[in-house]
Amino acid sequence: MKFLTTNFVRCAVKACDGNEKSYPLRFQECELELEESEFNKEFIIAMLERLDWNGVLSVAKDLGNESLPNIKPVDIEDNEILLKDLHNLLIETQIINGKMVCDNCEHIYYIKDSIANFLLPPHLAN
């Protein structure tokens, strides 16, 4: 699971729908791996506009990265260092194993071999 994906997932439990505590999920006991990929400046700039920065900061902190600026960077087209750092975090950082926990209902979603399992038991899906 790429770090970038963490910004687009929330608790799937029906009772958590619309609850602000169901996003972002809390990441625990995660095993990370870097997977090199070609740097695409335009993609990072475009993606940055779509990201919930507070979600990025929260997950990064869960994973031990506290080096990000507290405010979402803007006008970074000429900041090659920051763009490459964001590429490294968002695209190259893979969560191999671990768990995601909802702060609202405490449901645990497991990540195994880079795949997050969002299947719910029937009593939580309805």
mmCIF file of N, CA and C in Angstrom:
data_model
loop_
_atom_site.group_PDB
_atom_site.id
_atom_site.type_symbol
_atom_site.label_atom_id
_atom_site.label_comp_id
_atom_site.label_asym_id
_atom_site.label_seq_id
_atom_site.Cartn_x
_atom_site.Cartn_y
_atom_site.Cartn_z
ATOM 1 N N MET A 1 0.853 -1.164 0.000
ATOM 2 C CA MET A 1 0.000 0.000 0.000
ATOM 3 C C MET A 1 0.901 1.230 0.000
ATOM 4 N N LYS A 2 0.776 2.056 -1.017
ATOM 5 C CA LYS A 2 1.566 3.281 -1.083
ATOM 6 C C LYS A 2 1.091 4.265 -0.016
ATOM 7 N N PHE A 3 2.012 5.051 0.492
ATOM 8 C CA PHE A 3 1.655 6.079 1.465
ATOM 9 C C PHE A 3 0.546 6.966 0.903
ATOM 10 N N LEU A 4 0.623 7.310 -0.360
ATOM 11 C CA LEU A 4 -0.370 8.176 -0.993
ATOM 12 C C LEU A 4 -1.789 7.662 -0.773
ATOM 13 N N THR A 5 -1.970 6.362 -0.821
ATOM 14 C CA THR A 5 -3.291 5.758 -0.661
ATOM 15 C C THR A 5 -3.898 6.064 0.703
ATOM 16 N N THR A 6 -3.070 6.239 1.711
ATOM 17 C CA THR A 6 -3.587 6.470 3.066
ATOM 18 C C THR A 6 -4.441 7.724 3.146
ATOM 19 N N ASN A 7 -4.251 8.646 2.208
ATOM 20 C CA ASN A 7 -4.987 9.904 2.230
ATOM 21 C C ASN A 7 -6.394 9.755 1.674
ATOM 22 N N PHE A 8 -6.693 8.602 1.096
ATOM 23 C CA PHE A 8 -7.983 8.410 0.438
ATOM 24 C C PHE A 8 -8.817 7.293 1.053
ATOM 25 N N VAL A 9 -8.383 6.760 2.188
ATOM 26 C CA VAL A 9 -9.152 5.691 2.840
ATOM 27 C C VAL A 9 -9.665 6.162 4.188
ATOM 28 N N ARG A 10 -10.840 5.653 4.514
ATOM 29 C CA ARG A 10 -11.442 5.951 5.817
ATOM 30 C C ARG A 10 -12.161 4.699 6.283
ATOM 31 N N CYS A 11 -12.646 4.723 7.489
ATOM 32 C CA CYS A 11 -13.329 3.567 8.046
ATOM 33 C C CYS A 11 -14.556 3.228 7.204
ATOM 34 N N ALA A 12 -14.721 1.947 6.927
ATOM 35 C CA ALA A 12 -15.840 1.474 6.110
ATOM 36 C C ALA A 12 -17.039 1.030 6.942
ATOM 37 N N VAL A 13 -16.935 1.067 8.252
ATOM 38 C CA VAL A 13 -18.045 0.669 9.119
ATOM 39 C C VAL A 13 -19.183 1.669 8.929
ATOM 40 N N LYS A 14 -20.376 1.161 8.677
ATOM 41 C CA LYS A 14 -21.538 2.006 8.389
ATOM 42 C C LYS A 14 -21.766 3.066 9.477
ATOM 43 N N ALA A 15 -21.602 2.698 10.727
ATOM 44 C CA ALA A 15 -21.830 3.631 11.831
ATOM 45 C C ALA A 15 -20.816 4.775 11.841
ATOM 46 N N CYS A 16 -19.708 4.647 11.132
ATOM 47 C CA CYS A 16 -18.680 5.686 11.102
ATOM 48 C C CYS A 16 -18.868 6.660 9.939
ATOM 49 N N ASP A 17 -19.819 6.370 9.066
ATOM 50 C CA ASP A 17 -20.052 7.210 7.901
ATOM 51 C C ASP A 17 -20.346 8.650 8.331
ATOM 52 N N GLY A 18 -19.522 9.573 7.876
ATOM 53 C CA GLY A 18 -19.708 10.974 8.197
ATOM 54 C C GLY A 18 -19.094 11.428 9.513
ATOM 55 N N ASN A 19 -18.579 10.502 10.316
ATOM 56 C CA ASN A 19 -17.974 10.867 11.590
ATOM 57 C C ASN A 19 -16.539 11.328 11.341
ATOM 58 N N GLU A 20 -16.195 12.509 11.818
ATOM 59 C CA GLU A 20 -14.866 13.056 11.566
ATOM 60 C C GLU A 20 -13.747 12.241 12.203
ATOM 61 N N LYS A 21 -14.058 11.421 13.201
ATOM 62 C CA LYS A 21 -13.018 10.599 13.841
ATOM 63 C C LYS A 21 -12.690 9.340 13.026
ATOM 64 N N SER A 22 -13.438 9.103 11.936
ATOM 65 C CA SER A 22 -13.177 7.913 11.114
ATOM 66 C C SER A 22 -12.104 8.166 10.055
ATOM 67 N N TYR A 23 -11.542 9.379 10.042
ATOM 68 C CA TYR A 23 -10.481 9.730 9.100
ATOM 69 C C TYR A 23 -9.562 10.737 9.764
ATOM 70 N N PRO A 24 -8.271 10.613 9.567
ATOM 71 C CA PRO A 24 -7.575 9.495 8.930
ATOM 72 C C PRO A 24 -7.493 8.316 9.889
ATOM 73 N N LEU A 25 -7.306 7.165 9.305
ATOM 74 C CA LEU A 25 -7.092 5.984 10.130
ATOM 75 C C LEU A 25 -5.734 6.121 10.816
ATOM 76 N N ARG A 26 -5.607 5.504 11.966
ATOM 77 C CA ARG A 26 -4.352 5.510 12.732
ATOM 78 C C ARG A 26 -3.540 4.286 12.312
ATOM 79 N N PHE A 27 -2.287 4.481 11.977
ATOM 80 C CA PHE A 27 -1.433 3.387 11.512
ATOM 81 C C PHE A 27 -0.543 2.909 12.648
ATOM 82 N N GLN A 28 -0.532 1.582 12.852
ATOM 83 C CA GLN A 28 0.225 0.988 13.950
ATOM 84 C C GLN A 28 1.013 -0.223 13.470
ATOM 85 N N GLU A 29 2.136 -0.431 14.123
ATOM 86 C CA GLU A 29 2.952 -1.640 13.903
ATOM 87 C C GLU A 29 3.232 -1.872 12.424
ATOM 88 N N CYS A 30 3.599 -0.819 11.718
ATOM 89 C CA CYS A 30 3.779 -0.911 10.276
ATOM 90 C C CYS A 30 5.219 -1.217 9.888
ATOM 91 N N GLU A 31 5.333 -2.054 8.911
ATOM 92 C CA GLU A 31 6.611 -2.380 8.288
ATOM 93 C C GLU A 31 6.648 -1.640 6.960
ATOM 94 N N LEU A 32 7.670 -0.805 6.776
ATOM 95 C CA LEU A 32 7.774 0.018 5.575
ATOM 96 C C LEU A 32 8.891 -0.467 4.677
ATOM 97 N N GLU A 33 8.759 -0.129 3.415
ATOM 98 C CA GLU A 33 9.787 -0.460 2.431
ATOM 99 C C GLU A 33 9.783 0.644 1.378
ATOM 100 N N LEU A 34 10.959 1.001 0.895
ATOM 101 C CA LEU A 34 11.046 1.974 -0.191
ATOM 102 C C LEU A 34 11.104 1.239 -1.518
ATOM 103 N N GLU A 35 10.263 1.659 -2.432
ATOM 104 C CA GLU A 35 10.220 1.063 -3.765
ATOM 105 C C GLU A 35 10.479 2.184 -4.760
ATOM 106 N N GLU A 36 11.674 2.209 -5.325
ATOM 107 C CA GLU A 36 12.055 3.297 -6.224
ATOM 108 C C GLU A 36 11.148 3.367 -7.437
ATOM 109 N N SER A 37 10.834 4.606 -7.820
ATOM 110 C CA SER A 37 10.067 4.840 -9.036
ATOM 111 C C SER A 37 10.513 6.165 -9.639
ATOM 112 N N GLU A 38 10.244 6.333 -10.914
ATOM 113 C CA GLU A 38 10.679 7.521 -11.629
ATOM 114 C C GLU A 38 9.993 8.767 -11.081
ATOM 115 N N PHE A 39 10.778 9.802 -10.861
ATOM 116 C CA PHE A 39 10.274 11.069 -10.338
ATOM 117 C C PHE A 39 9.461 11.782 -11.406
ATOM 118 N N ASN A 40 8.239 12.185 -11.047
ATOM 119 C CA ASN A 40 7.351 12.896 -11.954
ATOM 120 C C ASN A 40 6.884 14.170 -11.246
ATOM 121 N N LYS A 41 7.576 15.248 -11.505
ATOM 122 C CA LYS A 41 7.320 16.529 -10.849
ATOM 123 C C LYS A 41 5.873 16.984 -11.024
ATOM 124 N N GLU A 42 5.349 16.901 -12.227
ATOM 125 C CA GLU A 42 3.986 17.367 -12.510
ATOM 126 C C GLU A 42 2.951 16.558 -11.716
ATOM 127 N N PHE A 43 3.173 15.269 -11.583
ATOM 128 C CA PHE A 43 2.237 14.433 -10.817
ATOM 129 C C PHE A 43 2.216 14.848 -9.350
ATOM 130 N N ILE A 44 3.382 15.063 -8.772
ATOM 131 C CA ILE A 44 3.458 15.454 -7.353
ATOM 132 C C ILE A 44 2.769 16.795 -7.141
ATOM 133 N N ILE A 45 3.006 17.758 -8.024
ATOM 134 C CA ILE A 45 2.367 19.074 -7.904
ATOM 135 C C ILE A 45 0.849 18.943 -8.003
ATOM 136 N N ALA A 46 0.376 18.184 -8.963
ATOM 137 C CA ALA A 46 -1.076 18.003 -9.136
ATOM 138 C C ALA A 46 -1.685 17.256 -7.952
ATOM 139 N N MET A 47 -0.997 16.256 -7.459
ATOM 140 C CA MET A 47 -1.517 15.462 -6.347
ATOM 141 C C MET A 47 -1.543 16.270 -5.054
ATOM 142 N N LEU A 48 -0.565 17.114 -4.862
ATOM 143 C CA LEU A 48 -0.494 17.915 -3.646
ATOM 144 C C LEU A 48 -1.756 18.756 -3.463
ATOM 145 N N GLU A 49 -2.319 19.249 -4.566
ATOM 146 C CA GLU A 49 -3.542 20.047 -4.511
ATOM 147 C C GLU A 49 -4.729 19.232 -3.981
ATOM 148 N N ARG A 50 -4.715 17.925 -4.183
ATOM 149 C CA ARG A 50 -5.840 17.065 -3.820
ATOM 150 C C ARG A 50 -5.730 16.453 -2.425
ATOM 151 N N LEU A 51 -4.570 16.582 -1.819
ATOM 152 C CA LEU A 51 -4.330 15.917 -0.541
ATOM 153 C C LEU A 51 -4.909 16.673 0.644
ATOM 154 N N ASP A 52 -5.423 15.930 1.596
ATOM 155 C CA ASP A 52 -5.796 16.484 2.891
ATOM 156 C C ASP A 52 -4.500 16.512 3.699
ATOM 157 N N TRP A 53 -3.906 17.702 3.838
ATOM 158 C CA TRP A 53 -2.583 17.814 4.445
ATOM 159 C C TRP A 53 -2.570 17.334 5.888
ATOM 160 N N ASN A 54 -3.638 17.619 6.648
ATOM 161 C CA ASN A 54 -3.687 17.139 8.034
ATOM 162 C C ASN A 54 -3.663 15.615 8.080
ATOM 163 N N GLY A 55 -4.306 14.966 7.112
ATOM 164 C CA GLY A 55 -4.249 13.507 7.012
ATOM 165 C C GLY A 55 -2.843 13.024 6.710
ATOM 166 N N VAL A 56 -2.161 13.708 5.801
ATOM 167 C CA VAL A 56 -0.770 13.358 5.474
ATOM 168 C C VAL A 56 0.095 13.469 6.724
ATOM 169 N N LEU A 57 -0.048 14.583 7.438
ATOM 170 C CA LEU A 57 0.764 14.790 8.646
ATOM 171 C C LEU A 57 0.495 13.714 9.697
ATOM 172 N N SER A 58 -0.770 13.374 9.883
ATOM 173 C CA SER A 58 -1.139 12.383 10.893
ATOM 174 C C SER A 58 -0.541 11.013 10.584
ATOM 175 N N VAL A 59 -0.693 10.563 9.350
ATOM 176 C CA VAL A 59 -0.163 9.242 8.979
ATOM 177 C C VAL A 59 1.362 9.258 8.992
ATOM 178 N N ALA A 60 1.951 10.330 8.497
ATOM 179 C CA ALA A 60 3.420 10.427 8.516
ATOM 180 C C ALA A 60 3.933 10.316 9.952
ATOM 181 N N LYS A 61 3.273 10.997 10.874
ATOM 182 C CA LYS A 61 3.678 10.933 12.279
ATOM 183 C C LYS A 61 3.523 9.512 12.820
ATOM 184 N N ASP A 62 2.396 8.848 12.468
ATOM 185 C CA ASP A 62 2.198 7.458 12.890
ATOM 186 C C ASP A 62 3.344 6.567 12.426
ATOM 187 N N LEU A 63 3.891 6.886 11.255
ATOM 188 C CA LEU A 63 4.949 6.068 10.660
ATOM 189 C C LEU A 63 6.347 6.559 11.023
ATOM 190 N N GLY A 64 6.419 7.570 11.912
ATOM 191 C CA GLY A 64 7.712 8.028 12.407
ATOM 192 C C GLY A 64 8.336 9.172 11.641
ATOM 193 N N ASN A 65 7.604 9.796 10.734
ATOM 194 C CA ASN A 65 8.134 10.914 9.955
ATOM 195 C C ASN A 65 7.513 12.204 10.466
ATOM 196 N N GLU A 66 8.328 13.017 11.131
ATOM 197 C CA GLU A 66 7.836 14.292 11.654
ATOM 198 C C GLU A 66 8.549 15.460 10.988
ATOM 199 N N SER A 67 9.061 15.234 9.781
ATOM 200 C CA SER A 67 9.852 16.260 9.098
ATOM 201 C C SER A 67 9.040 17.140 8.154
ATOM 202 N N LEU A 68 7.760 16.859 7.994
ATOM 203 C CA LEU A 68 6.941 17.634 7.059
ATOM 204 C C LEU A 68 6.556 18.989 7.646
ATOM 205 N N PRO A 69 6.393 19.987 6.769
ATOM 206 C CA PRO A 69 5.938 21.288 7.276
ATOM 207 C C PRO A 69 4.497 21.190 7.779
ATOM 208 N N ASN A 70 4.169 21.948 8.822
ATOM 209 C CA ASN A 70 2.827 21.900 9.403
ATOM 210 C C ASN A 70 1.755 22.464 8.483
ATOM 211 N N ILE A 71 2.154 23.306 7.559
ATOM 212 C CA ILE A 71 1.222 23.911 6.611
ATOM 213 C C ILE A 71 1.515 23.349 5.227
ATOM 214 N N LYS A 72 0.439 23.023 4.491
ATOM 215 C CA LYS A 72 0.599 22.460 3.153
ATOM 216 C C LYS A 72 1.426 23.405 2.283
ATOM 217 N N PRO A 73 2.478 22.883 1.657
ATOM 218 C CA PRO A 73 3.314 23.717 0.789
ATOM 219 C C PRO A 73 2.524 24.197 -0.435
ATOM 220 N N VAL A 74 2.760 25.430 -0.834
ATOM 221 C CA VAL A 74 2.163 25.982 -2.052
ATOM 222 C C VAL A 74 3.280 26.565 -2.902
ATOM 223 N N ASP A 75 3.006 26.726 -4.182
ATOM 224 C CA ASP A 75 3.995 27.291 -5.110
ATOM 225 C C ASP A 75 5.351 26.595 -4.971
ATOM 226 N N ILE A 76 5.332 25.272 -5.113
ATOM 227 C CA ILE A 76 6.574 24.508 -4.927
ATOM 228 C C ILE A 76 7.213 24.077 -6.251
ATOM 229 N N GLU A 77 6.720 24.611 -7.352
ATOM 230 C CA GLU A 77 7.218 24.198 -8.672
ATOM 231 C C GLU A 77 8.735 24.285 -8.792
ATOM 232 N N ASP A 78 9.327 25.265 -8.119
ATOM 233 C CA ASP A 78 10.778 25.466 -8.215
ATOM 234 C C ASP A 78 11.549 24.852 -7.052
ATOM 235 N N ASN A 79 10.857 24.217 -6.123
ATOM 236 C CA ASN A 79 11.517 23.620 -4.957
ATOM 237 C C ASN A 79 11.739 22.125 -5.206
ATOM 238 N N GLU A 80 12.778 21.840 -5.971
ATOM 239 C CA GLU A 80 13.070 20.464 -6.392
ATOM 240 C C GLU A 80 13.324 19.533 -5.204
ATOM 241 N N ILE A 81 13.945 20.029 -4.162
ATOM 242 C CA ILE A 81 14.245 19.201 -2.988
ATOM 243 C C ILE A 81 12.953 18.755 -2.306
ATOM 244 N N LEU A 82 12.046 19.712 -2.063
ATOM 245 C CA LEU A 82 10.777 19.360 -1.427
ATOM 246 C C LEU A 82 9.953 18.438 -2.318
ATOM 247 N N LEU A 83 9.928 18.693 -3.609
ATOM 248 C CA LEU A 83 9.183 17.828 -4.533
ATOM 249 C C LEU A 83 9.710 16.398 -4.496
ATOM 250 N N LYS A 84 11.019 16.249 -4.463
ATOM 251 C CA LYS A 84 11.603 14.900 -4.415
ATOM 252 C C LYS A 84 11.346 14.241 -3.064
ATOM 253 N N ASP A 85 11.370 15.023 -1.987
ATOM 254 C CA ASP A 85 11.035 14.467 -0.665
ATOM 255 C C ASP A 85 9.584 13.984 -0.634
ATOM 256 N N LEU A 86 8.673 14.777 -1.209
ATOM 257 C CA LEU A 86 7.260 14.371 -1.257
ATOM 258 C C LEU A 86 7.078 13.145 -2.145
ATOM 259 N N HIS A 87 7.803 13.081 -3.245
ATOM 260 C CA HIS A 87 7.763 11.893 -4.118
ATOM 261 C C HIS A 87 8.205 10.658 -3.338
ATOM 262 N N ASN A 88 9.288 10.810 -2.595
ATOM 263 C CA ASN A 88 9.797 9.693 -1.800
ATOM 264 C C ASN A 88 8.760 9.214 -0.788
ATOM 265 N N LEU A 89 8.120 10.152 -0.112
ATOM 266 C CA LEU A 89 7.126 9.790 0.891
ATOM 267 C C LEU A 89 5.855 9.239 0.254
ATOM 268 N N LEU A 90 5.270 9.975 -0.667
ATOM 269 C CA LEU A 90 3.954 9.634 -1.208
ATOM 270 C C LEU A 90 3.969 8.438 -2.152
ATOM 271 N N ILE A 91 4.993 8.349 -2.979
ATOM 272 C CA ILE A 91 5.011 7.335 -4.038
ATOM 273 C C ILE A 91 5.915 6.150 -3.721
ATOM 274 N N GLU A 92 7.086 6.413 -3.182
ATOM 275 C CA GLU A 92 8.046 5.332 -2.982
ATOM 276 C C GLU A 92 7.893 4.611 -1.647
ATOM 277 N N THR A 93 7.261 5.234 -0.664
ATOM 278 C CA THR A 93 7.084 4.590 0.637
ATOM 279 C C THR A 93 5.910 3.617 0.575
ATOM 280 N N GLN A 94 6.212 2.355 0.811
ATOM 281 C CA GLN A 94 5.210 1.286 0.793
ATOM 282 C C GLN A 94 4.990 0.780 2.215
ATOM 283 N N ILE A 95 3.737 0.608 2.582
ATOM 284 C CA ILE A 95 3.406 -0.031 3.855
ATOM 285 C C ILE A 95 3.188 -1.500 3.529
ATOM 286 N N ILE A 96 4.106 -2.329 3.986
ATOM 287 C CA ILE A 96 4.091 -3.750 3.641
ATOM 288 C C ILE A 96 3.155 -4.525 4.563
ATOM 289 N N ASN A 97 3.301 -4.330 5.843
ATOM 290 C CA ASN A 97 2.465 -5.007 6.840
ATOM 291 C C ASN A 97 2.152 -4.024 7.957
ATOM 292 N N GLY A 98 1.031 -4.227 8.607
ATOM 293 C CA GLY A 98 0.663 -3.376 9.727
ATOM 294 C C GLY A 98 -0.840 -3.367 9.918
ATOM 295 N N LYS A 99 -1.293 -2.355 10.623
ATOM 296 C CA LYS A 99 -2.734 -2.240 10.806
ATOM 297 C C LYS A 99 -3.152 -0.783 10.830
ATOM 298 N N MET A 100 -4.397 -0.568 10.425
ATOM 299 C CA MET A 100 -5.026 0.740 10.434
ATOM 300 C C MET A 100 -6.192 0.640 11.411
ATOM 301 N N VAL A 101 -6.322 1.632 12.280
ATOM 302 C CA VAL A 101 -7.348 1.594 13.314
ATOM 303 C C VAL A 101 -8.206 2.855 13.210
ATOM 304 N N CYS A 102 -9.518 2.663 13.289
ATOM 305 C CA CYS A 102 -10.444 3.789 13.282
ATOM 306 C C CYS A 102 -10.513 4.386 14.689
ATOM 307 N N ASP A 103 -10.354 5.704 14.785
ATOM 308 C CA ASP A 103 -10.444 6.376 16.085
ATOM 309 C C ASP A 103 -11.882 6.464 16.592
ATOM 310 N N ASN A 104 -12.858 6.237 15.719
ATOM 311 C CA ASN A 104 -14.257 6.299 16.146
ATOM 312 C C ASN A 104 -14.737 4.973 16.735
ATOM 313 N N CYS A 105 -14.572 3.896 15.977
ATOM 314 C CA CYS A 105 -15.125 2.603 16.417
ATOM 315 C C CYS A 105 -14.055 1.599 16.838
ATOM 316 N N GLU A 106 -12.776 1.945 16.643
ATOM 317 C CA GLU A 106 -11.635 1.092 16.993
ATOM 318 C C GLU A 106 -11.531 -0.177 16.136
ATOM 319 N N HIS A 107 -12.265 -0.226 15.005
ATOM 320 C CA HIS A 107 -12.131 -1.386 14.119
ATOM 321 C C HIS A 107 -10.718 -1.392 13.537
ATOM 322 N N ILE A 108 -10.145 -2.572 13.406
ATOM 323 C CA ILE A 108 -8.783 -2.735 12.894
ATOM 324 C C ILE A 108 -8.848 -3.299 11.483
ATOM 325 N N TYR A 109 -8.147 -2.642 10.575
ATOM 326 C CA TYR A 109 -7.972 -3.119 9.202
ATOM 327 C C TYR A 109 -6.511 -3.524 9.069
ATOM 328 N N TYR A 110 -6.287 -4.741 8.625
ATOM 329 C CA TYR A 110 -4.920 -5.245 8.524
ATOM 330 C C TYR A 110 -4.355 -5.010 7.130
ATOM 331 N N ILE A 111 -3.059 -4.775 7.100
ATOM 332 C CA ILE A 111 -2.315 -4.657 5.848
ATOM 333 C C ILE A 111 -1.353 -5.837 5.816
ATOM 334 N N LYS A 112 -1.436 -6.609 4.759
ATOM 335 C CA LYS A 112 -0.547 -7.766 4.620
ATOM 336 C C LYS A 112 -0.043 -7.808 3.185
ATOM 337 N N ASP A 113 1.252 -7.914 3.041
ATOM 338 C CA ASP A 113 1.889 -7.939 1.721
ATOM 339 C C ASP A 113 1.442 -6.758 0.861
ATOM 340 N N SER A 114 1.384 -5.573 1.465
ATOM 341 C CA SER A 114 1.028 -4.302 0.823
ATOM 342 C C SER A 114 -0.446 -4.170 0.439
ATOM 343 N N ILE A 115 -1.282 -5.097 0.882
ATOM 344 C CA ILE A 115 -2.710 -5.056 0.549
ATOM 345 C C ILE A 115 -3.519 -4.832 1.815
ATOM 346 N N ALA A 116 -4.308 -3.751 1.790
ATOM 347 C CA ALA A 116 -5.181 -3.453 2.925
ATOM 348 C C ALA A 116 -6.480 -4.235 2.782
ATOM 349 N N ASN A 117 -6.925 -4.842 3.881
ATOM 350 C CA ASN A 117 -8.152 -5.621 3.875
ATOM 351 C C ASN A 117 -9.282 -4.782 4.475
ATOM 352 N N PHE A 118 -10.195 -4.337 3.615
ATOM 353 C CA PHE A 118 -11.318 -3.526 4.066
ATOM 354 C C PHE A 118 -12.619 -4.323 4.128
ATOM 355 N N LEU A 119 -12.526 -5.642 4.015
ATOM 356 C CA LEU A 119 -13.733 -6.454 4.137
ATOM 357 C C LEU A 119 -14.206 -6.430 5.588
ATOM 358 N N LEU A 120 -15.490 -6.213 5.763
ATOM 359 C CA LEU A 120 -16.057 -6.133 7.105
ATOM 360 C C LEU A 120 -16.885 -7.367 7.417
ATOM 361 N N PRO A 121 -16.928 -7.766 8.688
ATOM 362 C CA PRO A 121 -17.861 -8.814 9.052
ATOM 363 C C PRO A 121 -19.289 -8.299 8.856
ATOM 364 N N PRO A 122 -20.230 -9.187 8.563
ATOM 365 C CA PRO A 122 -21.604 -8.739 8.242
ATOM 366 C C PRO A 122 -22.236 -7.803 9.266
ATOM 367 N N HIS A 123 -21.961 -8.002 10.558
ATOM 368 C CA HIS A 123 -22.618 -7.158 11.560
ATOM 369 C C HIS A 123 -22.116 -5.710 11.544
ATOM 370 N N LEU A 124 -20.986 -5.435 10.899
ATOM 371 C CA LEU A 124 -20.479 -4.067 10.820
ATOM 372 C C LEU A 124 -20.786 -3.407 9.486
ATOM 373 N N ALA A 125 -21.122 -4.212 8.484
ATOM 374 C CA ALA A 125 -21.329 -3.690 7.135
ATOM 375 C C ALA A 125 -22.697 -3.030 6.971
ATOM 376 N N ASN A 126 -23.650 -3.381 7.792
ATOM 377 C CA ASN A 126 -25.017 -2.859 7.607
ATOM 378 C C ASN A 126 -25.350 -1.753 8.555
#
